[in-house]
mmCIF file of C-alpha atoms in Angstrom:
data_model
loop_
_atom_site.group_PDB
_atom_site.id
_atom_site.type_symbol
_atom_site.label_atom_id
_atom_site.label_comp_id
_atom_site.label_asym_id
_atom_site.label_seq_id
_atom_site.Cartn_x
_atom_site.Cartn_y
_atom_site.Cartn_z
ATOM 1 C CA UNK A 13 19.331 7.608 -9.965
ATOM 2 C CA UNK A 14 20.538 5.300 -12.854
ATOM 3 C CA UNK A 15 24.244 7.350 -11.910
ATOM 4 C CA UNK A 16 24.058 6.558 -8.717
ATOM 5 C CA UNK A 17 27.125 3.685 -8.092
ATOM 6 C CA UNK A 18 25.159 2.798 -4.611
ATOM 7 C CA UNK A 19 21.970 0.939 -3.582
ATOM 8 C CA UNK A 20 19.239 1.742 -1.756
ATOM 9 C CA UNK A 21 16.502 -0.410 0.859
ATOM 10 C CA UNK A 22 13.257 0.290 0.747
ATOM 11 C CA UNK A 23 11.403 0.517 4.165
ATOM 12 C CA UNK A 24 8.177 0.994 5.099
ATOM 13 C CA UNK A 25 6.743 1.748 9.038
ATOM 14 C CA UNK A 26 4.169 3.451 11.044
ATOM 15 C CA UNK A 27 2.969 4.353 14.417
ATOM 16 C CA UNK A 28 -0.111 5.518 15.892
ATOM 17 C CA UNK A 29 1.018 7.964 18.775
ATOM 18 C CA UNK A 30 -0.274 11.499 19.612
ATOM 19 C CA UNK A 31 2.390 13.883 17.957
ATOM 20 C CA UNK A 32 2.637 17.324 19.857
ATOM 21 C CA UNK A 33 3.854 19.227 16.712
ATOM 22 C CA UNK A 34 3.442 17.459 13.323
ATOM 23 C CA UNK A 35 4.715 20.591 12.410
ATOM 24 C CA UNK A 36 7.860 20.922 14.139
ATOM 25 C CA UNK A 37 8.266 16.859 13.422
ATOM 26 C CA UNK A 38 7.882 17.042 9.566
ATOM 27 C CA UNK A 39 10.763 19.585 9.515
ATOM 28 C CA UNK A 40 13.129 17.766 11.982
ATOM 29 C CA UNK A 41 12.351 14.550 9.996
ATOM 30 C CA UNK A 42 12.662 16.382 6.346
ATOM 31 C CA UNK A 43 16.294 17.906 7.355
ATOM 32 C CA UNK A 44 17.586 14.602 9.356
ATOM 33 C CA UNK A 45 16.197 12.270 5.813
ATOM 34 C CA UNK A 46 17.362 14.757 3.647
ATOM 35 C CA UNK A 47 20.826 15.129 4.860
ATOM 36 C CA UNK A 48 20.919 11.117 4.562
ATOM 37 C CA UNK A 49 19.661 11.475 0.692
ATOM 38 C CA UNK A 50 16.179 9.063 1.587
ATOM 39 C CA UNK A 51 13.574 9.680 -0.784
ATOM 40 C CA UNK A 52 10.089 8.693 0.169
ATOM 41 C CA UNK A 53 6.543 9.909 0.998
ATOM 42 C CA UNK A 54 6.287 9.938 4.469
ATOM 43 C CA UNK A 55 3.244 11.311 6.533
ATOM 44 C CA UNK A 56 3.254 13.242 9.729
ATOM 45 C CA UNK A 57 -0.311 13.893 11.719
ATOM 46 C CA UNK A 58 -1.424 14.409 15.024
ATOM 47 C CA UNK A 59 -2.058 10.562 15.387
ATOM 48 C CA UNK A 60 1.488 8.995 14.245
ATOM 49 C CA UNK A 61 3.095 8.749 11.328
ATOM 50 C CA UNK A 62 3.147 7.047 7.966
ATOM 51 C CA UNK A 63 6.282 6.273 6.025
ATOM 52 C CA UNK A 64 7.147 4.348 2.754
ATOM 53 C CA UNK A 65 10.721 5.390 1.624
ATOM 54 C CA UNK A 66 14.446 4.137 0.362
ATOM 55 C CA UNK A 67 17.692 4.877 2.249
ATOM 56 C CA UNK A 68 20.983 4.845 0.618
ATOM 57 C CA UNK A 69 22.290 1.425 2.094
ATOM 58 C CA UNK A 70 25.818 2.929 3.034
ATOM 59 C CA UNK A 71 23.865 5.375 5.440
ATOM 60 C CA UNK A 72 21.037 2.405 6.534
ATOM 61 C CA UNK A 73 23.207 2.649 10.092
ATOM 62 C CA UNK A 74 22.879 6.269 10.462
ATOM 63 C CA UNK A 75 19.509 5.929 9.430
ATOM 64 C CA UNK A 76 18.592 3.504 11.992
ATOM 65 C CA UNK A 77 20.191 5.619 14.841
ATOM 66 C CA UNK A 78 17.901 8.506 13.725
ATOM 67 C CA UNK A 79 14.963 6.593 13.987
ATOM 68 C CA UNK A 80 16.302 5.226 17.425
ATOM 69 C CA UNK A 81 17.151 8.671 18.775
ATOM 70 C CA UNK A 82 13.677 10.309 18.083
ATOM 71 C CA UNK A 83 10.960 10.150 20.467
ATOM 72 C CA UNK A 84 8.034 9.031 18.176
ATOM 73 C CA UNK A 85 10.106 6.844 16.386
ATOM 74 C CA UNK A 86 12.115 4.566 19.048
ATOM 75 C CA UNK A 87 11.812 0.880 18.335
ATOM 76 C CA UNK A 88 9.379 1.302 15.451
ATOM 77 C CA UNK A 89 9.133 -1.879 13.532
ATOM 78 C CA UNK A 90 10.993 -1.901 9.932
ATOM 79 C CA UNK A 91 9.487 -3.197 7.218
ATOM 80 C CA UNK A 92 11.822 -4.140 4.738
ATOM 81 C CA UNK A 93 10.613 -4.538 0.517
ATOM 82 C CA UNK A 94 10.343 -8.005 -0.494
ATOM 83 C CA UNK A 95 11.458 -7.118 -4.208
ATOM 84 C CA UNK A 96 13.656 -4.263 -4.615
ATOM 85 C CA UNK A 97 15.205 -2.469 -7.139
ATOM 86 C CA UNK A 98 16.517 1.039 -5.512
ATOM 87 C CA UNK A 99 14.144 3.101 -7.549
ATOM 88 C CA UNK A 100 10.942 2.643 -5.360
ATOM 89 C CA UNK A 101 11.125 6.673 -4.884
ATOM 90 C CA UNK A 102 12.443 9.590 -6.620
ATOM 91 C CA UNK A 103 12.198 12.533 -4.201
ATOM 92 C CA UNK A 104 11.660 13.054 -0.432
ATOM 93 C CA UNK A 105 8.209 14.369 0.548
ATOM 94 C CA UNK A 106 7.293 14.685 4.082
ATOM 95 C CA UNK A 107 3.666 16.151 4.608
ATOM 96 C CA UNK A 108 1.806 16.985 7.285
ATOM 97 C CA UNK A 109 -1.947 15.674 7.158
ATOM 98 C CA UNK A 110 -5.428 15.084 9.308
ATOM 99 C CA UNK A 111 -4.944 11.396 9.473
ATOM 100 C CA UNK A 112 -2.058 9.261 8.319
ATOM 101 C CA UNK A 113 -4.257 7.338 6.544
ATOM 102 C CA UNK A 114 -7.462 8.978 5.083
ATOM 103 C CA UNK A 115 -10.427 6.986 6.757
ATOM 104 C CA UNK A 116 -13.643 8.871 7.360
ATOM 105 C CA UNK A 117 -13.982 8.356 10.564
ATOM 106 C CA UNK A 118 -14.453 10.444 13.407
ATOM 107 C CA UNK A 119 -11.616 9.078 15.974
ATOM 108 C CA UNK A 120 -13.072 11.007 18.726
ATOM 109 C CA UNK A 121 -16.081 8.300 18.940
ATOM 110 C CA UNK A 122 -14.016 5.133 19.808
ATOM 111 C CA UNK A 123 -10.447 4.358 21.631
ATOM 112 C CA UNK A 124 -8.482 3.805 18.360
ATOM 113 C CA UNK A 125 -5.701 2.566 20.916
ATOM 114 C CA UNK A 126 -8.117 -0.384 21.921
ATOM 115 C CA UNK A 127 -6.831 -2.456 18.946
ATOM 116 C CA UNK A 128 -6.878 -6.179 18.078
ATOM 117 C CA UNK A 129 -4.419 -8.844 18.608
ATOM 118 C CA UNK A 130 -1.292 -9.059 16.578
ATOM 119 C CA UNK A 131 -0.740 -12.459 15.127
ATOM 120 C CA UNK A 132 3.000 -13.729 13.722
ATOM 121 C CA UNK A 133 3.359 -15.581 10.960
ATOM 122 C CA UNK A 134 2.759 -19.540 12.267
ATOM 123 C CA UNK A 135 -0.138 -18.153 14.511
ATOM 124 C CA UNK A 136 -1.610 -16.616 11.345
ATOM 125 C CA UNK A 137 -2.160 -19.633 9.445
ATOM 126 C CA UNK A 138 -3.019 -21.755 12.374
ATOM 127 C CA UNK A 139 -5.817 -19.207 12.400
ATOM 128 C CA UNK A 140 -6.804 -19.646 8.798
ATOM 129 C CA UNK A 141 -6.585 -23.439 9.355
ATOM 130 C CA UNK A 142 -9.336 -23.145 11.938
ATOM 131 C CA UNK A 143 -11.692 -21.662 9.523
ATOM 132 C CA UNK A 144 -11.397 -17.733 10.716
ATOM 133 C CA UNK A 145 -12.744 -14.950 8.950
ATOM 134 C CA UNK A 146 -10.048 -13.153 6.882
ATOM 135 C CA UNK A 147 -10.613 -9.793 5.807
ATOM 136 C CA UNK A 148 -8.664 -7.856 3.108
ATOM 137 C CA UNK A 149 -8.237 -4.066 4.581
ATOM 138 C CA UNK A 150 -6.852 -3.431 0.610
ATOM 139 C CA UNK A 151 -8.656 -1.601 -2.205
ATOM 140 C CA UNK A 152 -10.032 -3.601 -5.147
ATOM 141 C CA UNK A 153 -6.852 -2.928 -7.545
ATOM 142 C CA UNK A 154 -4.543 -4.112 -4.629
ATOM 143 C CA UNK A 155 -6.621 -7.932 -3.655
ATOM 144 C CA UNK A 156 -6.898 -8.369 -7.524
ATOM 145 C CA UNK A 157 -3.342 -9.285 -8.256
ATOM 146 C CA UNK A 158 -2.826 -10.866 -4.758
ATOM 147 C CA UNK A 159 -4.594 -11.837 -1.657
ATOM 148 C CA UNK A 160 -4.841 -15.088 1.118
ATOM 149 C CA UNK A 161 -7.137 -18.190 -0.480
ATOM 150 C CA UNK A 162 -10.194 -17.408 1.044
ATOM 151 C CA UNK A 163 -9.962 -13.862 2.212
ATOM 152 C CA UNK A 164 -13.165 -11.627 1.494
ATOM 153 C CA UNK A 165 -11.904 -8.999 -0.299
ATOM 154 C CA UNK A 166 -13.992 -5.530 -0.465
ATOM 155 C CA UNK A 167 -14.524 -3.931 -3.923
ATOM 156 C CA UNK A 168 -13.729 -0.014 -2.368
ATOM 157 C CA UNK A 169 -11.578 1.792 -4.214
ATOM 158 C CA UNK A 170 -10.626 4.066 -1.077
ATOM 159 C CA UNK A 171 -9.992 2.949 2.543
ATOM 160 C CA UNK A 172 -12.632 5.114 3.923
ATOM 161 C CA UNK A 173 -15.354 3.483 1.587
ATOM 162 C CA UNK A 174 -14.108 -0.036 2.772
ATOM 163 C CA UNK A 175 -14.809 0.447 6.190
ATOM 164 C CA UNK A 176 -18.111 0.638 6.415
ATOM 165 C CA UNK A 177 -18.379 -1.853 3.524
ATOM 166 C CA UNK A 178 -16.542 -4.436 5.691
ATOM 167 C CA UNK A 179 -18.671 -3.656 8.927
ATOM 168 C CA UNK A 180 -21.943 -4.162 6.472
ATOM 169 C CA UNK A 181 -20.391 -7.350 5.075
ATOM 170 C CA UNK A 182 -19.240 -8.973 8.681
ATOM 171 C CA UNK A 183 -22.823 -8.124 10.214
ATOM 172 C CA UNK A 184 -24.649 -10.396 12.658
ATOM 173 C CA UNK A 185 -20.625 -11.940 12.433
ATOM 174 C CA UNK A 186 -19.347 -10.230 15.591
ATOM 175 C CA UNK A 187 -19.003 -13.324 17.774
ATOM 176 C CA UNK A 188 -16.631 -15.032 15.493
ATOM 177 C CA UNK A 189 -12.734 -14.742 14.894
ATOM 178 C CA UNK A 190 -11.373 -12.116 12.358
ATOM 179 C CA UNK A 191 -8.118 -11.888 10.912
ATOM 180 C CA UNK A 192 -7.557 -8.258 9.309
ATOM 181 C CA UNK A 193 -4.548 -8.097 6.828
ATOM 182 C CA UNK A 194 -3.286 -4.962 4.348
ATOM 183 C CA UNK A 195 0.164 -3.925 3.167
ATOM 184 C CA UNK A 196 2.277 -3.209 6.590
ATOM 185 C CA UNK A 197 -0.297 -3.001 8.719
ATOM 186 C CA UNK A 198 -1.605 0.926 8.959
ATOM 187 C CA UNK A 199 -4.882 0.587 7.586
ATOM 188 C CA UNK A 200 -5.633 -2.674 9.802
ATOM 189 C CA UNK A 201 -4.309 -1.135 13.135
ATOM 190 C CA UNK A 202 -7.253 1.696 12.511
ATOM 191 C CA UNK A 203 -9.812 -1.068 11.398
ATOM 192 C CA UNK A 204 -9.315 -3.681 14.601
ATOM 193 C CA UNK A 205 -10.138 -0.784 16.573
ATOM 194 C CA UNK A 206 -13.325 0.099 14.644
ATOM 195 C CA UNK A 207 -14.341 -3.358 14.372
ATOM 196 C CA UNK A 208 -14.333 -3.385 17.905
ATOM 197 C CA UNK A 209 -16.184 -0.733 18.867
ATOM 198 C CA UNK A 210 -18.678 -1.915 16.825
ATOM 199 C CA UNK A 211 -19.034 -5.101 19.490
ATOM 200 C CA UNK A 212 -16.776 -7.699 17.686
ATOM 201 C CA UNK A 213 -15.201 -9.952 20.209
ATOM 202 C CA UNK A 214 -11.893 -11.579 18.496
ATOM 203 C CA UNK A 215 -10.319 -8.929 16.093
ATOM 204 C CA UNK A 216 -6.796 -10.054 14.813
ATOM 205 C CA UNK A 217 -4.650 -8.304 12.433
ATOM 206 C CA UNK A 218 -1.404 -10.001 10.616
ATOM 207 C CA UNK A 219 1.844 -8.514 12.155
ATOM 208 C CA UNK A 220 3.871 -6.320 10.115
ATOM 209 C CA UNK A 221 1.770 -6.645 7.388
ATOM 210 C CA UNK A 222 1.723 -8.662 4.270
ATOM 211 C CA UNK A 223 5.302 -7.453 3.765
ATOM 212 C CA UNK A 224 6.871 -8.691 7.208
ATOM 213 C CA UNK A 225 4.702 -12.060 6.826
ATOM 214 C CA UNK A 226 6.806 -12.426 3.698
ATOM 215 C CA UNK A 227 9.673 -11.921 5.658
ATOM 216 C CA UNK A 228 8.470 -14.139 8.842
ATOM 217 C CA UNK A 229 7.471 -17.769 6.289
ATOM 218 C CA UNK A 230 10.669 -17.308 4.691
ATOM 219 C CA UNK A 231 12.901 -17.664 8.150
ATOM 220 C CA UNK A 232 10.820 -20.051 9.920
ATOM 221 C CA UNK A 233 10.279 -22.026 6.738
ATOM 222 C CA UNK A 234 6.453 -21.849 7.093
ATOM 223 C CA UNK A 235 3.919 -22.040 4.629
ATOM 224 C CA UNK A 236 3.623 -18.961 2.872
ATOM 225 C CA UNK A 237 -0.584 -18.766 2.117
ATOM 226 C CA UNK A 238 -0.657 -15.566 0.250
ATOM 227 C CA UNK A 239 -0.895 -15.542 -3.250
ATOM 228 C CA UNK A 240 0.576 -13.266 -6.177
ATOM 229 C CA UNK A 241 1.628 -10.035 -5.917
ATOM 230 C CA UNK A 242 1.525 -7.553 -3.211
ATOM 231 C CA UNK A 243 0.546 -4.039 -4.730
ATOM 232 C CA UNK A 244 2.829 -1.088 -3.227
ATOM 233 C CA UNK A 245 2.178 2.607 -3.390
ATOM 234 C CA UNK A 246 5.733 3.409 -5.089
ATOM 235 C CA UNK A 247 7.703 3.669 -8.356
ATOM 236 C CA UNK A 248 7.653 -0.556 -8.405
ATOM 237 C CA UNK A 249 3.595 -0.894 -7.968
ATOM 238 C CA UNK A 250 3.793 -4.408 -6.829
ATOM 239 C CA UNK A 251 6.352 -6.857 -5.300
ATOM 240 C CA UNK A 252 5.994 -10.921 -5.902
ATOM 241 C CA UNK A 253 5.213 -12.907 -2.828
ATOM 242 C CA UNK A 254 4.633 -15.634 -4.426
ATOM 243 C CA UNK A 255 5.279 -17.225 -8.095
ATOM 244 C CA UNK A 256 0.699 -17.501 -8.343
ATOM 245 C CA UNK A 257 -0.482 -15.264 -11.199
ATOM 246 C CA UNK A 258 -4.081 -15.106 -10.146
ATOM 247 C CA UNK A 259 -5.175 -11.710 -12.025
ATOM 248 C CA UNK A 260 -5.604 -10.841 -15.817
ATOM 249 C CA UNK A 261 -4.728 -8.536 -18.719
ATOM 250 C CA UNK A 262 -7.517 -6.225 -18.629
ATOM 251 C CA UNK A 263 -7.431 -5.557 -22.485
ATOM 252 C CA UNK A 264 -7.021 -9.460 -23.727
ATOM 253 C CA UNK A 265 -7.823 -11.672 -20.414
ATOM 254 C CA UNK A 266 -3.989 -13.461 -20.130
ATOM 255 C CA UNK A 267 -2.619 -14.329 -17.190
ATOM 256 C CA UNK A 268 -1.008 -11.100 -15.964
ATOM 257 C CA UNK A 269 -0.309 -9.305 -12.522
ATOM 258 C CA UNK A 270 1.203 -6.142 -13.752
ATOM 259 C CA UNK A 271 0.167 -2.838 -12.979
ATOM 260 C CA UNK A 272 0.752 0.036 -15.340
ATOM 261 C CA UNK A 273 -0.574 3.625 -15.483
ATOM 262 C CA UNK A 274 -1.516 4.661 -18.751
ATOM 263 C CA UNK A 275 1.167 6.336 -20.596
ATOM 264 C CA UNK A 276 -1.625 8.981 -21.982
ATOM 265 C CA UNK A 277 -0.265 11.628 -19.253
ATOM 266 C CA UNK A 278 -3.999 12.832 -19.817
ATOM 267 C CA UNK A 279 -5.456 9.595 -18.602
ATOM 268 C CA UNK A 280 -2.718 7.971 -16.533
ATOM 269 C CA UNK A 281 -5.296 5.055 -15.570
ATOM 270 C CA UNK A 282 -4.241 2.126 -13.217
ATOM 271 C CA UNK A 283 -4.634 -1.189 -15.131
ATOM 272 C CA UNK A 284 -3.311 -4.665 -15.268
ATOM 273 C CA UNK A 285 -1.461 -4.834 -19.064
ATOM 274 C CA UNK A 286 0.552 -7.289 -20.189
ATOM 275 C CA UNK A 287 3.624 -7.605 -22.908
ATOM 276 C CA UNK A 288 2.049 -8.054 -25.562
ATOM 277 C CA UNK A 289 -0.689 -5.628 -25.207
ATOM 278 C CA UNK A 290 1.428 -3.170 -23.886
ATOM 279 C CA UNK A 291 3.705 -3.573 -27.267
ATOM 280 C CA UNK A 292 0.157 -3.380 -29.241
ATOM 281 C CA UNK A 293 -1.341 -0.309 -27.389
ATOM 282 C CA UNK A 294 1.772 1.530 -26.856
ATOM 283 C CA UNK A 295 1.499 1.202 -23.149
ATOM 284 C CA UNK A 296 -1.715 2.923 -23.625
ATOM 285 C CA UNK A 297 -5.264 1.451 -21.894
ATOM 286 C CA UNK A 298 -7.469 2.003 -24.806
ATOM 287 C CA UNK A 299 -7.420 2.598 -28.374
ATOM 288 C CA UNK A 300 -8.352 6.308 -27.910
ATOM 289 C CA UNK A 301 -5.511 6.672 -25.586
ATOM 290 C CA UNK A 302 -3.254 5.036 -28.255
ATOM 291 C CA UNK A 303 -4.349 7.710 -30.930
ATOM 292 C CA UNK A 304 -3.556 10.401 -28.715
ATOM 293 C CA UNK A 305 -0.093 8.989 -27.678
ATOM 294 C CA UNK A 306 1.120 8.491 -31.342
ATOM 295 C CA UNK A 307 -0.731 11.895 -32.909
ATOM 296 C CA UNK A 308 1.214 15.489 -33.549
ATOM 297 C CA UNK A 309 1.195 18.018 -31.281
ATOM 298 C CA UNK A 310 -1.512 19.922 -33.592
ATOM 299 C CA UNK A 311 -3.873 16.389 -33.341
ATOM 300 C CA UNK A 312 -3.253 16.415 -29.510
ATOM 301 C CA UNK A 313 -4.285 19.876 -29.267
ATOM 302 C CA UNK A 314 -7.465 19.007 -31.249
ATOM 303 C CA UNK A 315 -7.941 15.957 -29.057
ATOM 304 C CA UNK A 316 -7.428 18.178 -25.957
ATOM 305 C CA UNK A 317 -10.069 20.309 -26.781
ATOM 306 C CA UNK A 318 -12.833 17.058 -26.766
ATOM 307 C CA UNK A 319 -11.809 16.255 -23.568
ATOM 308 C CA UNK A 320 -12.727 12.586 -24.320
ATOM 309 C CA UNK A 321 -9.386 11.166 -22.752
ATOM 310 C CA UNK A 322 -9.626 11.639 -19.115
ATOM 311 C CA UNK A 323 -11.489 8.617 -17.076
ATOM 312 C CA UNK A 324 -14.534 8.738 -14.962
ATOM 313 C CA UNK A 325 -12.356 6.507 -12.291
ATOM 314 C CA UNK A 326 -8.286 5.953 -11.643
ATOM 315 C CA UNK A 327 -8.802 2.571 -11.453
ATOM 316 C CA UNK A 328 -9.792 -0.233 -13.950
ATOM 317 C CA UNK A 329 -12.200 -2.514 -12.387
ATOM 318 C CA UNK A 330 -11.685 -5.775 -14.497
ATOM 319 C CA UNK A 331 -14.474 -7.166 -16.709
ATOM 320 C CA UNK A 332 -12.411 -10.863 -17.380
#
């Protein structure tokens, strides 16, 4: 990719809609993307579909009429990356899952069509403004670096353990006004229409995401109210949203919003590190980690065999 004399957009969209074939779709969808030379992770099930991917910009057109021309796909909304530097992905994967987004739940209990309302921008913080409940539909590592003032943000480190976290958290609540919010919207879709089935009245959910809100304060100069750094699920890890630093350095407590995995290949731990750490610990998490990063192959073979390098979780929950 650092050949390549083009650029790319990243683009991110979804749909709940009953695919026929996820089969037959993944294919169409891997040959069509393929030919274009996207690279992305997209999912296919028999609910919708899932995508987070970059498109060559001198094929964005062609792209667009592919989207346009497929039955599932027409008139999607397009979520476009706030920050972007071309090298969000680095191959195409299209897969064909159970759910688009791993959840739990059985959907066979509750309409997951009946879902709450979909709120712009300006309607959004109007909403805030009159004291709603704001909910964070994000995992622990993702509200950390960036979130709305206010919001109640789960601790989860999985979308499936948040929901029934959230429904615990908003009980004897289901009379007042919620406004759901997550990355482009997926995981909120799926959670206005369990909150609701579970009797609460006013479920909202922030169009398009934190990405397209972004997007939306930006054109119609309105207050932007989220903070930091949106996390994203690619190459990148996060994009700012705003210039707020309101997360840590896990290993000396700075000021820091940036994500790294653990350059111990036999760790590869999700943590917030910053410069100078990262310098000190070789990009590593720990001091163990370090060791093994800067040992000989016969040391790392030794080290192997202790198995004292691989974490009991992927993700750092901060102590600062």
């Amino acid at each position: 990719m650092d050949k390549e004399t083009f650029k790319r957009k990243t683009v991110s969209f979804y749909r709940y809609v009953i695919v026929e074939s996820p089969f037959e779709l993944r294919n169409k969808l891997f040959a069509a993307w393929n030919e274009l030379d996207c690279l992305g992770r997209i999912y296919v099930a028999k609910e919708g579909i899932n995508a987070q991917m970059n498109v060559p910009e001198h094929y964005w057109e062609k792209f667009v009429d592919c989207i346009q021309n497929n039955e599932y796909l027409k008139d999607i909304p397009l979520k476009i990356a706030v920050e972007d530097d071309g090298k969000s992905f680095l191959k195409l994967q299209v897969k064909v899952r159970n759910k688009i987004v791993a959840d739990g739940l059985n959907d066979d209990e509750f309409d997951v069509t009946n879902v709450g309302k979909h709120l712009d921008a300006r309607e959004w913080n109007r909403a805030m403004d009159q004291g709603a409940l704001v909910v964070d539909m994000r995992n622990h590592y993702e509200s950390e670096v960036g979130k709305f003032e206010g919001a109640i943000t789960p601790q989860a480190e999985k979308f499936a353990d948040e929901l029934p976290e959230v429904l615990e958290i908003l009980k004897g609540k289901e009379e007042e006004k919620v406004l759901l919010y997550c990355t482009g919207g997926v995981r909120c879709e799926k959670t206005s229409a369990f909150l609701k089935h579970h009797g609460f009245k006013d479920v909202n959910q922030l169009y398009g995401g934190i990405i397209d809100y972004k997007r939306q304060v930006d054109q119609i100069q309105e207050e932007n109210r989220f903070k930091g750094v949106n996390f994203v699920f690619d190459n990148r890890l996060g994009e700012r949203i705003s210039n707020d630093v309101i997360s840590h350095c896990h290993q000396c407590g700075k000021p820091c919003d940036t994500h790294v995995n653990c350059s111990n290949v036999r760790c590869n731990l999700l943590f917030i590190q910053c410069e100078e750490c990262a310098s000190s610990y070789e990009g590593t998490c720990s001091d163990a980690c370090k060791e093994y990063v800067m040992a000989s192959p016969e040391r790392k073979q030794e080290l192997d065999n202790i198995h004292q390098y691989r974490p009991v979780k992927r993700y750092f929950k901060s102590r600062c």
